[in-house]
Coordinates of C-alpha atoms in Angstrom, one line a residue:
M13 CA 171.1 41.3 -145.2
L14 CA 168.5 40.9 -142.5
K15 CA 165.1 42.4 -143.3
R16 CA 164.1 45.0 -140.8
Y17 CA 160.4 45.3 -139.9
K18 CA 158.9 48.4 -138.6
K19 CA 157.8 48.3 -135.0
L20 CA 154.1 47.9 -134.3
G21 CA 153.9 51.1 -132.4
E22 CA 155.7 53.0 -135.2
L23 CA 153.2 51.7 -137.8
L24 CA 150.2 52.5 -135.7
L25 CA 151.5 56.1 -135.3
E26 CA 152.1 56.4 -139.1
K27 CA 148.6 55.3 -139.8
G28 CA 147.1 57.7 -137.3
F29 CA 145.5 55.0 -135.2
I30 CA 147.2 56.2 -132.0
T31 CA 149.0 59.3 -130.7
E32 CA 152.5 59.5 -129.3
S33 CA 151.2 60.1 -125.8
E34 CA 149.0 56.9 -126.1
L35 CA 152.0 54.9 -127.3
E36 CA 154.2 56.2 -124.4
R37 CA 151.5 55.2 -121.9
A38 CA 151.0 51.8 -123.5
L39 CA 154.8 51.1 -123.5
E40 CA 155.0 52.1 -119.8
I41 CA 152.2 49.7 -118.9
Q42 CA 153.8 47.0 -121.0
K43 CA 157.0 47.3 -118.9
Q44 CA 155.0 46.7 -115.8
T45 CA 152.6 43.9 -117.1
R46 CA 155.1 42.3 -119.5
K47 CA 152.3 41.8 -122.0
P48 CA 152.6 42.2 -125.8
L49 CA 152.2 45.8 -126.9
G50 CA 149.2 45.0 -129.1
E51 CA 147.4 43.4 -126.2
V52 CA 148.0 46.5 -124.0
L53 CA 146.7 48.8 -126.7
L54 CA 143.6 46.7 -127.1
E55 CA 143.0 46.7 -123.3
L56 CA 143.4 50.5 -123.1
G57 CA 140.9 50.9 -125.9
Y58 CA 143.3 52.9 -128.1
V59 CA 142.9 50.6 -131.1
T60 CA 140.6 47.9 -132.4
E61 CA 141.7 44.4 -133.4
D62 CA 141.0 45.3 -137.1
E63 CA 143.4 48.3 -136.8
I64 CA 146.2 46.1 -135.3
L65 CA 145.5 43.5 -138.0
D66 CA 145.8 46.3 -140.7
A67 CA 149.2 47.4 -139.2
L68 CA 150.5 43.8 -139.0
S69 CA 149.4 43.2 -142.6
E70 CA 151.6 46.1 -143.8
Q71 CA 154.4 45.2 -141.5
Y72 CA 154.8 41.6 -142.7
G73 CA 153.4 41.9 -146.2
A74 CA 150.5 39.5 -145.5
P75 CA 147.0 40.3 -146.8
I76 CA 144.0 40.0 -144.5
L77 CA 141.5 37.2 -145.2
K78 CA 138.0 38.6 -145.0
N79 CA 135.9 35.6 -146.0
L80 CA 136.6 32.4 -144.0
P81 CA 136.4 29.1 -145.9
K82 CA 133.3 27.0 -145.0
N83 CA 134.9 23.7 -145.8
I84 CA 138.5 22.6 -145.7
P85 CA 139.4 19.2 -147.1
L86 CA 140.9 16.8 -144.5
N87 CA 144.0 16.3 -146.7
V88 CA 144.6 20.0 -146.6
I89 CA 144.2 20.2 -142.8
G90 CA 146.5 17.2 -142.5
S91 CA 149.2 18.7 -144.6
L92 CA 150.9 20.3 -141.5
P93 CA 151.7 18.4 -138.3
K94 CA 149.1 19.2 -135.6
N95 CA 151.5 20.5 -133.0
M96 CA 153.0 22.8 -135.6
V97 CA 149.5 24.1 -136.1
E98 CA 149.2 24.7 -132.4
T99 CA 152.7 26.0 -131.7
L100 CA 152.8 28.5 -134.6
R101 CA 149.1 29.2 -134.6
V102 CA 148.8 28.5 -138.3
I103 CA 146.0 26.7 -140.2
P104 CA 146.3 25.5 -143.8
I105 CA 143.1 26.3 -145.8
E106 CA 144.0 25.4 -149.4
K107 CA 146.6 23.5 -151.3
K108 CA 147.3 24.7 -154.9
E109 CA 148.0 22.5 -157.9
D110 CA 151.8 23.3 -157.6
G111 CA 151.8 22.2 -154.0
T112 CA 151.8 25.7 -152.5
L113 CA 150.0 25.9 -149.2
V114 CA 147.7 28.8 -148.4
V115 CA 147.6 29.3 -144.6
V116 CA 146.1 31.7 -142.1
T117 CA 147.4 33.0 -138.7
D118 CA 146.3 35.5 -136.1
N119 CA 149.8 36.1 -134.8
G120 CA 151.7 38.5 -137.0
V121 CA 155.0 38.1 -135.2
N122 CA 155.0 34.4 -136.2
I123 CA 154.7 35.1 -139.9
P124 CA 158.5 35.1 -140.7
R125 CA 158.9 31.8 -138.8
I126 CA 155.8 30.3 -140.5
R127 CA 157.2 31.1 -143.9
Q128 CA 160.6 29.7 -143.0
E129 CA 159.4 26.4 -141.5
I130 CA 156.6 25.6 -144.0
R131 CA 159.1 26.3 -146.8
F132 CA 161.5 23.9 -145.0
L133 CA 158.8 21.3 -144.7
T134 CA 157.2 21.5 -148.2
G135 CA 159.9 23.0 -150.3
K136 CA 157.6 25.9 -151.3
M137 CA 157.0 29.4 -149.9
P138 CA 153.5 29.4 -148.5
E139 CA 150.9 32.2 -149.0
V140 CA 150.1 33.6 -145.5
Y141 CA 146.9 35.5 -144.7
L142 CA 146.1 37.3 -141.4
V143 CA 142.8 36.8 -139.6
T144 CA 141.4 38.0 -136.3
S145 CA 141.9 35.9 -133.1
R146 CA 138.1 35.3 -133.1
D147 CA 138.2 34.0 -136.7
F148 CA 141.2 31.8 -136.0
S149 CA 139.6 30.2 -133.0
L150 CA 136.5 29.6 -135.1
L151 CA 138.5 27.8 -137.8
Y152 CA 140.5 25.9 -135.2
Q153 CA 137.3 24.7 -133.4
T154 CA 135.5 23.8 -136.6
H155 CA 138.2 22.2 -138.7
V156 CA 141.2 21.2 -136.6
L157 CA 139.9 19.7 -133.3
G158 CA 137.9 17.0 -135.0
V159 CA 140.7 15.7 -137.2
P160 CA 142.2 12.3 -136.4
L161 CA 145.8 12.5 -135.4
D162 CA 146.6 9.7 -137.9
L163 CA 145.9 12.2 -140.7
F164 CA 148.9 14.3 -139.7
E165 CA 152.5 13.6 -140.5
E166 CA 155.1 12.6 -137.9
P167 CA 155.0 14.9 -134.8
Y168 CA 156.6 18.2 -135.6
V169 CA 159.8 19.0 -133.7
V170 CA 159.9 22.7 -132.7
M171 CA 162.8 24.3 -134.5
E172 CA 165.4 26.7 -133.0
E173 CA 164.6 30.4 -133.4
T174 CA 166.9 31.7 -136.2
P175 CA 167.7 35.3 -136.9
V176 CA 166.5 35.1 -140.5
E177 CA 164.3 38.1 -140.1
Q178 CA 164.3 40.9 -137.5
E179 CA 161.2 41.0 -135.3
T180 CA 159.7 43.8 -133.3
K181 CA 161.5 44.2 -129.9
E182 CA 158.7 45.8 -127.9
E183 CA 156.2 43.2 -128.9
T184 CA 158.4 40.1 -128.4
E185 CA 160.8 40.9 -125.6
V186 CA 158.4 39.2 -123.1
E187 CA 157.7 36.2 -125.3
A188 CA 161.4 35.7 -126.3
E189 CA 162.2 33.6 -123.2
E190 CA 159.2 32.9 -120.9
A191 CA 156.1 33.1 -123.0
P192 CA 157.0 30.3 -125.6
I193 CA 157.6 27.8 -122.8
V194 CA 154.4 28.9 -121.0
R195 CA 152.5 28.5 -124.2
L196 CA 154.0 25.1 -124.9
V197 CA 153.1 23.8 -121.4
N198 CA 149.6 25.3 -121.6
N199 CA 149.1 23.8 -125.1
I200 CA 150.1 20.4 -123.8
I201 CA 147.7 20.6 -120.8
N202 CA 144.8 22.0 -122.8
R203 CA 145.3 19.4 -125.5
A204 CA 145.3 16.6 -123.0
I205 CA 142.0 17.9 -121.5
E206 CA 140.4 18.2 -124.9
M207 CA 141.4 14.6 -125.9
G208 CA 140.2 13.2 -122.6
A209 CA 143.7 12.0 -121.5
S210 CA 144.2 10.5 -118.0
D211 CA 148.0 11.0 -117.9
I212 CA 150.6 13.2 -119.6
H213 CA 154.1 11.7 -120.0
I214 CA 157.0 14.1 -120.8
E215 CA 160.0 12.0 -121.5
P216 CA 163.6 13.3 -122.3
F217 CA 165.8 11.2 -124.6
K218 CA 169.2 11.8 -126.1
R219 CA 168.2 14.2 -128.9
S220 CA 164.6 15.3 -128.2
V221 CA 161.8 15.1 -125.7
K222 CA 158.6 13.1 -126.4
V223 CA 155.2 13.9 -125.1
R224 CA 152.7 11.1 -124.8
F225 CA 149.1 11.1 -123.6
R226 CA 147.4 8.1 -122.0
I227 CA 143.9 8.0 -123.6
D228 CA 141.5 5.3 -122.6
G229 CA 144.3 3.4 -121.1
M230 CA 146.7 3.5 -124.1
L231 CA 149.7 5.7 -124.5
R232 CA 149.9 7.7 -127.7
K233 CA 152.7 9.9 -128.9
I234 CA 151.5 13.5 -129.5
L235 CA 154.5 15.7 -130.1
E236 CA 158.3 16.2 -129.7
Y237 CA 160.2 19.3 -128.7
Q238 CA 163.9 20.2 -128.5
K239 CA 166.0 18.9 -125.7
A240 CA 167.3 22.5 -125.1
Q241 CA 163.7 23.5 -124.1
H242 CA 163.2 20.7 -121.6
G243 CA 164.8 22.4 -118.5
A244 CA 162.5 25.4 -118.9
V245 CA 159.4 23.1 -119.4
V246 CA 160.2 21.1 -116.2
A247 CA 160.8 24.4 -114.3
R248 CA 157.5 25.8 -115.5
I249 CA 155.6 22.7 -114.3
K250 CA 157.5 22.7 -111.0
I251 CA 156.5 26.3 -110.4
M252 CA 152.9 25.5 -111.2
S253 CA 153.1 22.5 -108.8
N254 CA 154.9 24.3 -105.9
L255 CA 158.0 22.1 -106.2
D256 CA 161.7 22.9 -105.7
V257 CA 162.9 24.2 -109.1
S258 CA 166.6 23.8 -108.1
E259 CA 166.2 20.1 -107.0
R260 CA 166.9 17.9 -110.1
R261 CA 168.5 14.9 -108.4
L262 CA 165.6 13.6 -106.4
P263 CA 162.0 12.6 -107.3
Q264 CA 159.3 15.2 -106.3
D265 CA 155.5 15.1 -106.1
G266 CA 153.2 18.1 -106.3
K267 CA 149.8 19.2 -107.7
F268 CA 148.0 22.1 -109.2
Y269 CA 144.6 22.6 -110.8
T270 CA 143.0 24.4 -113.8
I271 CA 139.5 25.3 -114.9
K272 CA 138.4 24.7 -118.5
N273 CA 134.9 25.1 -119.8
G274 CA 133.6 25.5 -116.3
E275 CA 135.1 22.1 -115.2
Q276 CA 137.9 21.9 -112.6
Y277 CA 140.8 19.5 -113.4
D278 CA 143.3 18.5 -110.7
F279 CA 146.8 17.5 -111.8
R280 CA 149.0 15.2 -109.7
V281 CA 152.6 15.8 -110.8
S282 CA 155.5 13.5 -110.4
T283 CA 159.1 14.3 -111.5
M284 CA 161.9 11.7 -111.6
P285 CA 165.6 12.0 -112.7
S286 CA 166.6 9.9 -115.7
A287 CA 169.7 9.4 -117.9
F288 CA 168.8 12.3 -120.2
G289 CA 167.0 14.7 -117.7
E290 CA 163.9 14.7 -115.6
K291 CA 160.9 12.7 -116.7
V292 CA 157.5 14.3 -115.7
V293 CA 154.2 12.5 -115.4
L294 CA 151.0 14.4 -114.8
R295 CA 147.8 12.5 -113.7
I296 CA 144.6 14.4 -114.7
L297 CA 141.6 14.1 -112.5
K298 CA 138.3 15.7 -113.4
V299 CA 136.7 16.9 -110.2
S300 CA 133.2 16.2 -111.3
E301 CA 134.2 12.5 -111.6
A302 CA 133.9 12.4 -107.8
N303 CA 130.1 12.2 -108.3
R304 CA 130.2 9.0 -110.4
R305 CA 127.6 6.4 -109.6
L306 CA 127.9 2.6 -109.9
E307 CA 125.4 2.4 -112.7
E308 CA 127.6 4.7 -114.8
L309 CA 130.7 2.4 -114.7
G310 CA 129.5 -0.1 -117.3
Y311 CA 128.8 -3.1 -115.0
S312 CA 126.4 -5.7 -116.5
D313 CA 123.0 -5.8 -114.8
Y314 CA 124.0 -9.2 -113.3
N315 CA 127.1 -8.0 -111.7
Y316 CA 125.5 -4.7 -110.6
N317 CA 122.8 -6.6 -108.7
R318 CA 125.4 -8.7 -107.0
I319 CA 127.4 -5.6 -105.9
M320 CA 124.2 -4.1 -104.5
E321 CA 123.6 -7.3 -102.6
L322 CA 127.0 -6.8 -100.9
L323 CA 126.5 -3.1 -100.2
R324 CA 123.3 -3.8 -98.3
K325 CA 125.2 -5.7 -95.7
P326 CA 125.5 -3.8 -92.4
Y327 CA 129.1 -4.9 -91.6
G328 CA 132.0 -6.9 -93.1
I329 CA 134.7 -6.3 -95.7
I330 CA 134.2 -5.7 -99.4
L331 CA 137.3 -5.7 -101.6
V332 CA 137.9 -4.3 -105.1
T333 CA 140.8 -6.0 -106.9
G334 CA 142.8 -5.5 -110.1
P335 CA 146.1 -4.2 -111.4
T336 CA 147.1 -0.5 -111.3
G337 CA 144.8 1.5 -113.7
S338 CA 141.9 -0.9 -113.6
G339 CA 139.5 1.7 -112.1
K340 CA 139.5 0.4 -108.5
S341 CA 139.5 3.9 -106.9
T342 CA 136.6 5.0 -109.2
T343 CA 134.6 2.0 -108.1
L344 CA 135.2 2.8 -104.4
V345 CA 134.2 6.4 -104.9
A346 CA 131.0 5.2 -106.7
M347 CA 130.2 2.8 -103.8
I348 CA 130.7 5.6 -101.2
N349 CA 128.4 7.8 -103.2
Y350 CA 125.7 5.1 -103.0
L351 CA 126.3 4.6 -99.2
K352 CA 126.7 8.2 -98.0
D353 CA 123.9 9.7 -96.1
E354 CA 123.4 12.3 -93.4
S355 CA 122.8 9.5 -90.9
V356 CA 126.0 7.7 -91.7
N357 CA 129.6 8.5 -90.6
I358 CA 132.0 7.6 -93.4
I359 CA 135.8 8.0 -93.0
T360 CA 138.5 7.2 -95.6
A361 CA 142.3 6.8 -95.5
E362 CA 143.8 7.3 -99.0
D363 CA 147.2 7.6 -100.7
P364 CA 146.7 10.0 -102.3
I365 CA 143.2 11.5 -102.1
E366 CA 142.2 11.5 -105.8
Y367 CA 138.6 12.7 -105.6
T368 CA 137.1 15.0 -102.9
I369 CA 133.7 13.5 -101.9
E370 CA 131.3 15.9 -100.2
G371 CA 130.0 14.8 -96.8
V372 CA 132.8 12.3 -96.3
T373 CA 135.8 12.7 -94.0
Q374 CA 138.9 11.9 -96.1
C375 CA 142.4 11.5 -94.7
Q376 CA 145.7 11.6 -96.5
V377 CA 148.3 8.9 -95.7
F378 CA 151.9 10.1 -94.9
P379 CA 154.2 7.1 -94.4
E380 CA 157.2 9.4 -94.1
I381 CA 155.9 10.5 -90.6
G382 CA 154.5 7.2 -89.7
L383 CA 150.9 8.1 -90.7
T384 CA 150.1 4.7 -92.4
F385 CA 146.9 3.0 -93.3
A386 CA 147.2 0.9 -90.2
R387 CA 147.7 3.9 -87.9
Y388 CA 144.7 5.6 -89.4
L389 CA 142.6 2.5 -88.9
R390 CA 143.3 2.5 -85.2
A391 CA 142.4 6.2 -85.0
F392 CA 139.2 5.6 -87.0
L393 CA 137.8 3.1 -84.5
R394 CA 137.8 6.0 -81.9
Q395 CA 135.9 8.3 -84.3
D396 CA 132.5 6.4 -84.1
P397 CA 132.5 5.4 -87.8
D398 CA 129.8 3.5 -89.6
I399 CA 131.7 2.9 -92.8
I400 CA 135.5 2.9 -93.3
M401 CA 137.3 3.0 -96.6
V402 CA 141.0 2.1 -96.7
G403 CA 142.7 3.0 -100.0
E404 CA 144.7 -0.2 -100.2
I405 CA 145.6 -3.2 -98.0
R406 CA 149.3 -3.4 -98.4
D407 CA 150.5 -5.4 -95.4
R408 CA 149.5 -7.8 -92.7
E409 CA 148.9 -5.2 -90.0
T410 CA 146.4 -3.2 -92.2
A411 CA 144.7 -6.5 -93.2
Q412 CA 144.3 -7.6 -89.6
L413 CA 143.0 -4.2 -88.4
A414 CA 140.5 -4.2 -91.3
V415 CA 139.2 -7.6 -90.2
E416 CA 139.0 -6.5 -86.6
A417 CA 137.1 -3.3 -87.6
S418 CA 134.6 -5.4 -89.6
L419 CA 134.1 -7.8 -86.7
T420 CA 133.2 -4.9 -84.4
G421 CA 130.2 -3.9 -86.6
H422 CA 131.8 -1.7 -89.3
L423 CA 131.5 -1.9 -93.1
V424 CA 135.0 -1.8 -94.5
L425 CA 135.8 -1.0 -98.2
S426 CA 139.3 -1.5 -99.6
T427 CA 141.4 -2.6 -102.6
L428 CA 144.0 -5.2 -103.2
H429 CA 146.4 -5.8 -106.1
T430 CA 145.5 -9.3 -107.4
N431 CA 144.6 -10.6 -110.8
T432 CA 141.3 -12.3 -109.8
A433 CA 138.6 -12.1 -107.2
A434 CA 139.5 -15.6 -105.9
G435 CA 143.2 -14.6 -105.7
A436 CA 142.3 -11.8 -103.2
V437 CA 141.0 -14.4 -100.7
T438 CA 144.1 -16.5 -100.8
R439 CA 146.3 -13.4 -100.8
L440 CA 144.9 -12.3 -97.4
V441 CA 145.6 -15.7 -95.9
E442 CA 149.2 -15.5 -97.3
M443 CA 149.5 -12.1 -95.6
G444 CA 148.9 -13.8 -92.2
V445 CA 145.2 -13.1 -91.6
D446 CA 143.5 -15.9 -89.6
P447 CA 141.4 -17.9 -92.2
H448 CA 138.6 -18.4 -89.7
L449 CA 138.3 -14.7 -88.9
L450 CA 138.6 -13.8 -92.6
G451 CA 135.8 -16.2 -93.4
T452 CA 133.6 -14.5 -90.8
S453 CA 134.4 -10.9 -91.9
L454 CA 134.8 -11.1 -95.7
L455 CA 131.6 -10.4 -97.6
G456 CA 132.8 -10.5 -101.2
V457 CA 135.4 -9.5 -103.7
I458 CA 134.9 -7.5 -106.9
G459 CA 137.6 -8.2 -109.6
Q460 CA 137.7 -5.8 -112.5
R461 CA 139.4 -4.5 -115.6
L462 CA 138.7 -1.6 -117.9
V463 CA 138.1 -2.2 -121.6
R464 CA 137.8 0.5 -124.3
R465 CA 134.3 1.1 -125.8
L466 CA 134.1 0.9 -129.6
C467 CA 133.3 4.2 -131.2
E468 CA 129.6 4.2 -131.9
K469 CA 130.0 6.3 -135.1
C470 CA 132.5 4.1 -136.9
K471 CA 132.4 0.6 -135.5
V472 CA 132.0 -2.0 -138.2
P473 CA 129.7 -5.1 -138.0
T474 CA 131.7 -8.2 -138.7
P475 CA 130.7 -11.9 -139.2
I476 CA 132.5 -14.4 -136.9
E477 CA 135.0 -16.2 -139.0
D478 CA 137.5 -17.2 -136.3
K479 CA 136.5 -20.7 -135.0
K480 CA 138.1 -20.0 -131.6
I481 CA 135.8 -17.0 -131.1
A482 CA 132.8 -19.0 -132.1
E483 CA 133.8 -21.8 -129.7
H484 CA 134.0 -19.3 -126.8
F485 CA 130.4 -18.1 -127.5
E486 CA 129.1 -21.6 -127.9
R487 CA 130.8 -22.8 -124.7
H488 CA 129.7 -19.9 -122.4
F489 CA 126.4 -18.9 -123.9
G490 CA 125.2 -21.8 -126.0
Y491 CA 124.9 -19.8 -129.2
V492 CA 127.1 -18.0 -131.7
P493 CA 126.0 -14.4 -132.6
E494 CA 125.4 -13.7 -136.3
R495 CA 127.8 -10.8 -136.1
I496 CA 130.0 -8.9 -133.6
F497 CA 131.5 -5.4 -134.1
A498 CA 135.1 -4.6 -134.8
P499 CA 137.0 -1.2 -134.8
S500 CA 137.0 0.8 -138.0
P501 CA 140.2 0.5 -140.0
E502 CA 140.5 4.3 -140.2
G503 CA 138.5 5.7 -137.3
C504 CA 136.5 8.9 -137.6
P505 CA 136.6 12.5 -136.5
E506 CA 134.3 11.6 -133.6
C507 CA 136.9 9.4 -132.0
R508 CA 139.9 11.4 -133.5
G509 CA 141.0 8.3 -135.5
M510 CA 141.4 6.2 -132.3
K511 CA 138.6 3.7 -133.2
Y512 CA 137.6 3.6 -129.5
R513 CA 136.0 6.2 -127.3
G514 CA 135.7 5.9 -123.5
R515 CA 136.1 2.9 -121.2
M516 CA 133.8 0.6 -119.1
A517 CA 134.3 -2.0 -116.5
I518 CA 134.2 -5.7 -116.9
G519 CA 134.3 -7.7 -113.7
E520 CA 133.5 -10.7 -111.6
V521 CA 131.8 -10.6 -108.2
L522 CA 132.6 -13.3 -105.7
I523 CA 130.2 -13.5 -102.8
V524 CA 131.6 -15.4 -99.8
S525 CA 129.2 -18.3 -99.1
S526 CA 129.4 -21.0 -96.4
E527 CA 131.1 -23.3 -98.8
I528 CA 133.8 -20.7 -99.6
K529 CA 134.2 -20.1 -95.8
R530 CA 134.8 -23.9 -95.4
L531 CA 137.5 -23.7 -98.2
L532 CA 139.1 -20.8 -96.4
S533 CA 139.4 -22.7 -93.2
S534 CA 141.0 -25.6 -95.0
R535 CA 143.4 -23.2 -96.8
A536 CA 142.2 -24.2 -100.2
T537 CA 143.9 -23.1 -103.4
E538 CA 142.8 -20.1 -105.6
Q539 CA 141.6 -22.5 -108.3
D540 CA 139.4 -24.4 -105.8
I541 CA 137.8 -21.2 -104.6
F542 CA 137.3 -20.0 -108.2
E543 CA 135.5 -23.2 -109.2
V544 CA 133.2 -23.1 -106.2
A545 CA 132.4 -19.4 -106.8
V546 CA 131.6 -20.0 -110.4
R547 CA 129.3 -22.9 -109.5
E548 CA 127.5 -20.6 -107.0
G549 CA 126.9 -17.9 -109.5
M550 CA 130.0 -15.8 -110.1
R551 CA 130.4 -14.9 -113.8
P552 CA 134.1 -14.9 -114.7
M553 CA 135.6 -11.7 -116.0
F554 CA 136.3 -13.1 -119.4
V555 CA 132.6 -14.2 -119.8
D556 CA 131.5 -10.7 -118.7
G557 CA 133.7 -9.2 -121.4
L558 CA 132.4 -11.7 -124.0
E559 CA 128.9 -10.6 -123.2
K560 CA 129.9 -7.0 -123.9
V561 CA 131.4 -8.2 -127.2
A562 CA 128.0 -9.8 -128.1
Q563 CA 126.3 -6.5 -127.2
G564 CA 128.6 -4.6 -129.6
L565 CA 130.1 -2.5 -126.9
T566 CA 133.7 -3.5 -127.3
S567 CA 135.8 -5.8 -129.5
F568 CA 137.0 -9.4 -128.8
E569 CA 140.6 -8.2 -129.2
E570 CA 140.1 -5.6 -126.6
V571 CA 138.8 -8.1 -124.0
L572 CA 141.8 -10.4 -124.8
R573 CA 144.1 -7.4 -124.2
V574 CA 143.1 -7.2 -120.5
V575 CA 142.0 -10.7 -119.5
S576 CA 143.0 -14.3 -120.4
P577 CA 140.3 -16.5 -121.9
L578 CA 139.0 -19.5 -119.9

């Protein structure tokens, strides 16, 4: 037979914590606000959190934990999958000799499910204690957030609700359908922000849905949930993003924002139909990143000074090149932050506008209605600009207009998808730009990639034993360092077991000289331009990365991941 638990309101009445009239008023407000009964009673001031905890303790037969543990061993914290900890709001605090887990929770209505699922996972019924929400948050912040994901078992798959034990109707009628999905989506978003993710991938497959975060450029699986929940998750994200919930056959794009710890985070949302349902990708943009400066991006002093040399020119074209996700937009924003001034009119055309820059006129491209980069460029020239930024040169028309704008006395900043700085020069010629005009207008090209920084807390000094690595140092610098640094085998709480923390730019800065202009006019190859640029002072991207390896900022393997050796 199913065990029947007394309702929360009934228990509070029995204990004399509230009166019948107070309960009736609370239930009436609950119907209007659709909040849990306990929360309504707290807001009305009829009960304290300790009184609710006392009632829940009796209701579910779970004692209250008065003294919080000061230290919880990592192997105990890691005994439950992390997303199970977050989904059920349960934290393991002790593991007994017979394998029984002692856990705490601040959500009484979850206790039957906590017992059921931990017993399924470990084979033993856990000891469950109740704590206040304040104490639970303290334990979570202190012991859970800093634990590397690798310490946890395979991602926990949220189980179906089963009618093993009867729960309180008033307290859970709101949460039964909507609230669990809302909590799931909120947990995914909050976790991504806490971990510093740049993207969230929600991917449906045949039997389950996987959630992956892109952290420092690398995708990492975080959790799985049931396929049956996916429709509600996608609908929730669409509602947040102002998208059409009923449209599942076509891709959609939207956005929303949230504020966490005083910081605003903008989310660009993309949905796309796939074989097993809609895939959702959310790009996370921290609004304060719009204030980034060039000196914060990790450029070497040598390359930074060469970029400054380009930015001091009154007119011409400066290009930033690299594949998708190489930080081109961030570099453009940093360049504009350096150039912006009350006396300067800066206009940008972007697709999409990622960062809002104060004091700059930013325009969103809409190709569907004919509002392209090229059309904006024509309009910009009638707006008395000093500096023009074009998000990307994609076609011949945009390239020619950018050249014309630079020849009429404007500084033009833009990006191009090429693998090298020298490749950008030949690419523009291939697009159909007159080589003579390009030689006159092009100031320089910045080629860049992003490499992950080694975690300062756990990186390991390592002697150079690989002869090829030693040869690279000898060839490019004339010496071999006594040691370089490698990622820790295990990682640490500081980097959440990921061994790297943060990213920085490695790059090459090609400055167009008279010799390179001559090569342009003769339609020289990319290799010819590269060799002349190196002879005239350009430090190749691989060499720039190698210098950062010598400085202990990143690993040799990380540099090889993003750029080919010379």
